[in-house]
PDB file of C-alpha atoms in Angstrom:
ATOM      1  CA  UNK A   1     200.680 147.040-121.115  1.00  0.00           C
ATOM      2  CA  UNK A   2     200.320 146.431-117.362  1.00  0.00           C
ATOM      3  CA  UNK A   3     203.632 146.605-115.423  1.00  0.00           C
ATOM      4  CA  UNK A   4     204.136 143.874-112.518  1.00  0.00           C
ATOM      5  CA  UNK A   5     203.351 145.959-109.315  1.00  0.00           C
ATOM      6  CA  UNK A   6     199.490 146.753-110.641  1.00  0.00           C
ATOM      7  CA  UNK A   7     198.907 142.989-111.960  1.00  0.00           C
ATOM      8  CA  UNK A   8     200.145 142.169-107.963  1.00  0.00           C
ATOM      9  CA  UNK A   9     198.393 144.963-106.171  1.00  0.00           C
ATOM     10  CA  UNK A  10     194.957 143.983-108.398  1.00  0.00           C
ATOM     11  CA  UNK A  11     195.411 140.354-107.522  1.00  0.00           C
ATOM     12  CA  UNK A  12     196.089 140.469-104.036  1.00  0.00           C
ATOM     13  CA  UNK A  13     192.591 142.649-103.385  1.00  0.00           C
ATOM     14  CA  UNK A  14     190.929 141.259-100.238  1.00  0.00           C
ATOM     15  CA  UNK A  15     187.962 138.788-102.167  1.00  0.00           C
ATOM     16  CA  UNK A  16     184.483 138.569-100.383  1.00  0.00           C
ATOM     17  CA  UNK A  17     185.186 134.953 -98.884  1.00  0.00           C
ATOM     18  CA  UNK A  18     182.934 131.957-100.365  1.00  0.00           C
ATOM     19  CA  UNK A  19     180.571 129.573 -98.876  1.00  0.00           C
ATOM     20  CA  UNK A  20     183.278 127.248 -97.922  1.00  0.00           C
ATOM     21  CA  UNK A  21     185.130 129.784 -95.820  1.00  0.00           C
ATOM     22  CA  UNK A  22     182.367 130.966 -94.146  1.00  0.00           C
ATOM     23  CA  UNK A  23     181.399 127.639 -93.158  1.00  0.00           C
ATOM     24  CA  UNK A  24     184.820 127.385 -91.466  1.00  0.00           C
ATOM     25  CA  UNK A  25     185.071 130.597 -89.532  1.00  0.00           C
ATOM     26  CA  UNK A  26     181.152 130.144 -88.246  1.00  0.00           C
ATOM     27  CA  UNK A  27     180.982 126.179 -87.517  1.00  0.00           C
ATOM     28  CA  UNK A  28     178.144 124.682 -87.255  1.00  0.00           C
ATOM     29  CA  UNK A  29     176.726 123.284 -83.936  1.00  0.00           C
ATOM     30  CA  UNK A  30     177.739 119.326 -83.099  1.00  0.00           C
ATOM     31  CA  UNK A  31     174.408 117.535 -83.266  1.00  0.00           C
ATOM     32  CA  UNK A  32     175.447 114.197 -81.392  1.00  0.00           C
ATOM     33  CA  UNK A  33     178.523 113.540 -79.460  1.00  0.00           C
ATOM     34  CA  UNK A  34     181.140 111.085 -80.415  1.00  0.00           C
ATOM     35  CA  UNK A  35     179.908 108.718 -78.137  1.00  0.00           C
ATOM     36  CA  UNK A  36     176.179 108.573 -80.005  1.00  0.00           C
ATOM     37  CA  UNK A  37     177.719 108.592 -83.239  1.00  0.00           C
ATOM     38  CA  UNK A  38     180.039 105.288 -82.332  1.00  0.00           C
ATOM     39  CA  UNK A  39     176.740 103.344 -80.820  1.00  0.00           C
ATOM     40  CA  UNK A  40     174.365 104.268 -83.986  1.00  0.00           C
ATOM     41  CA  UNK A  41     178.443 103.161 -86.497  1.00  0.00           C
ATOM     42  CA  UNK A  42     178.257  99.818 -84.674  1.00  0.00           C
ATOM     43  CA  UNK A  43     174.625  99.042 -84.890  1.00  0.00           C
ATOM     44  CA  UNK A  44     174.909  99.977 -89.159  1.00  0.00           C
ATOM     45  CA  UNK A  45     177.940  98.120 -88.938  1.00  0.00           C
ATOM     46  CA  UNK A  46     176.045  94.684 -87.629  1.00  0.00           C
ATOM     47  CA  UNK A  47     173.268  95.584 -89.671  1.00  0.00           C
ATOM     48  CA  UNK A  48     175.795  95.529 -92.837  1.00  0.00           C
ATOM     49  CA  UNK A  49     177.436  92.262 -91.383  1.00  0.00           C
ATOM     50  CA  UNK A  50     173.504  90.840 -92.000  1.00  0.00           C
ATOM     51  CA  UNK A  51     172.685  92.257 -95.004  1.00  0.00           C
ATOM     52  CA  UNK A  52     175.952  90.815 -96.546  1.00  0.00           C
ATOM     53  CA  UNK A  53     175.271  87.375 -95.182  1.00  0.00           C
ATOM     54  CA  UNK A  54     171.841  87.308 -96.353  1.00  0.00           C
ATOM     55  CA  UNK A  55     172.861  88.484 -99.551  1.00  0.00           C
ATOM     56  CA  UNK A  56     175.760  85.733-100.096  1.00  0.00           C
ATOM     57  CA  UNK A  57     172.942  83.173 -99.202  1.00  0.00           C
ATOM     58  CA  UNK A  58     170.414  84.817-102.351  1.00  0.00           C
ATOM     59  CA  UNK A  59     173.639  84.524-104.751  1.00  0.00           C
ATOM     60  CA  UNK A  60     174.361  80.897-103.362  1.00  0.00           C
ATOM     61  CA  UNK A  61     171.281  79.857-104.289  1.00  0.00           C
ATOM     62  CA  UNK A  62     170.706  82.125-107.397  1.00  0.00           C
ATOM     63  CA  UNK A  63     173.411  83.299-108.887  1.00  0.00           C
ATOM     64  CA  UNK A  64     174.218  86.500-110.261  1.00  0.00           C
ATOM     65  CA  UNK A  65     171.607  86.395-113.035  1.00  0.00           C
ATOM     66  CA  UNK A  66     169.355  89.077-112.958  1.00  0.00           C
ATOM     67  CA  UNK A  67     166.138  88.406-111.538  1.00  0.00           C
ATOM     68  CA  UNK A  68     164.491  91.370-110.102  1.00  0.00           C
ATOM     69  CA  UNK A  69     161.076  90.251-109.720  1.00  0.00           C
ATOM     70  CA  UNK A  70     162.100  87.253-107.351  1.00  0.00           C
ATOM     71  CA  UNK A  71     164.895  88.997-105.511  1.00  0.00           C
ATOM     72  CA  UNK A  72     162.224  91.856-104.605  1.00  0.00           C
ATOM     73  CA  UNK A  73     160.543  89.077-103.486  1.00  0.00           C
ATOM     74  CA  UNK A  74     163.418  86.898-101.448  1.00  0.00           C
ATOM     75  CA  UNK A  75     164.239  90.701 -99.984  1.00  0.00           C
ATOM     76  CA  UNK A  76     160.152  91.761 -98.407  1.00  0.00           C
ATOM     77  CA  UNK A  77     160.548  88.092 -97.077  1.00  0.00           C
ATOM     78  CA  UNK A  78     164.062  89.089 -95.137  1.00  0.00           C
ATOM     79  CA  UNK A  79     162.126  91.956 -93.379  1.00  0.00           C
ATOM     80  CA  UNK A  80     160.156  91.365 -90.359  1.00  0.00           C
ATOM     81  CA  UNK A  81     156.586  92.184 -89.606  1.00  0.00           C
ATOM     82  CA  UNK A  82     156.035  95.841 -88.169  1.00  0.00           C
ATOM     83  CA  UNK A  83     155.864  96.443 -84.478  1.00  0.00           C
ATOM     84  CA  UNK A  84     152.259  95.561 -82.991  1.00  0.00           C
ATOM     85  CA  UNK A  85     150.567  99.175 -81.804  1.00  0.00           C
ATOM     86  CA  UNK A  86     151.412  98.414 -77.791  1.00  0.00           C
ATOM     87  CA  UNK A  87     155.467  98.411 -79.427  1.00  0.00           C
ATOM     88  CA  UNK A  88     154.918 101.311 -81.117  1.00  0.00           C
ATOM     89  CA  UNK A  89     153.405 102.894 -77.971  1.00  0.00           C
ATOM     90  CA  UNK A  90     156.446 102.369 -76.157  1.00  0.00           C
ATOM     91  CA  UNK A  91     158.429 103.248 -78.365  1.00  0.00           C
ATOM     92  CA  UNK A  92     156.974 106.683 -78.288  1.00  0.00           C
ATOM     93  CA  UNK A  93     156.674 107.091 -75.090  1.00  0.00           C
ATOM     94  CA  UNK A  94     160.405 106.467 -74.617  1.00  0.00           C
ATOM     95  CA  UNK A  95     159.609 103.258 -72.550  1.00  0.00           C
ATOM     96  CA  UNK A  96     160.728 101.043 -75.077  1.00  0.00           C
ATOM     97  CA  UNK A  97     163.089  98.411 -72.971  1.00  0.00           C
ATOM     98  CA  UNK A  98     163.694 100.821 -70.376  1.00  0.00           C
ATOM     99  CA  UNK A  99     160.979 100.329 -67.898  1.00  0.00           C
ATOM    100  CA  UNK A 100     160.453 104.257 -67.674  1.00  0.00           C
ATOM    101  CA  UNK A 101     159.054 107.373 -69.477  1.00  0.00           C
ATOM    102  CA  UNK A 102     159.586 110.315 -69.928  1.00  0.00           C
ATOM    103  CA  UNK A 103     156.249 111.418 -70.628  1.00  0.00           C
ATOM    104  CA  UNK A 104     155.640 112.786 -67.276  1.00  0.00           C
ATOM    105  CA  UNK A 105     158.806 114.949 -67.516  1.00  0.00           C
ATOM    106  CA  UNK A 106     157.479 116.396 -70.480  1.00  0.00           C
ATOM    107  CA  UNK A 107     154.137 117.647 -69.430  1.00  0.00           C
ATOM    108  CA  UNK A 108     156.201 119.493 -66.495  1.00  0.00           C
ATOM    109  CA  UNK A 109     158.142 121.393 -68.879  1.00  0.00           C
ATOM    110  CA  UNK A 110     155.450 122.166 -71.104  1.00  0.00           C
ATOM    111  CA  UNK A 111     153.499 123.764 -68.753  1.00  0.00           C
TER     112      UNK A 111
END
């Protein structure tokens, strides 16, 4: 029979704390501020606004009949063509839009 004080004293041994806690006293680094985060929640956002318009126009027209063969279809119609190889260009070269890039920044710091 155990009496009360050793069931306490072998209970209240300091435990070796789990993943969870070790997560909280060591946080991890912030990969994008708040401010990133909000522009990349209201671009989904619009993107979601779309994707539910488009999709109340398929089930106007459709229904809610199965029919996965011709909504795959209806759906590669909805997305546009890929970017043309001088887009694409740009877009790695960071001068998308932006009439700059930063490509000549990066060949002085990898020097």
């Amino acid at each position: 029979m155990l009496r009360p004080q050793w069931v306490e004293a072998a209970t209240s041994a300091k435990k070796k704390p789990g993943a969870t806690e070790r997560i909280k006293q060591n946080l991890p680094p912030k990969l994008f501020t708040d401010a990133e985060i909000d522009t990349i929640g209201k671009a989904a956002a619009a993107q979601r606004t779309k994707a539910d318009a488009l999709f109340a126009k398929w089930t106007a027209k459709h229904g809610t009949t199965r029919d996965d063969k011709a909504f795959a279809a209806w759906a590669a119609e909805q997305i546009p063509a890929p970017p043309s190889a001088k887009e694409r260009t740009a877009e790695l070269h960071g001068s998308a839009g932006t009439g700059r890039s930063p490509r000549g920044r990066s060949r002085v710091r990898t020097r």
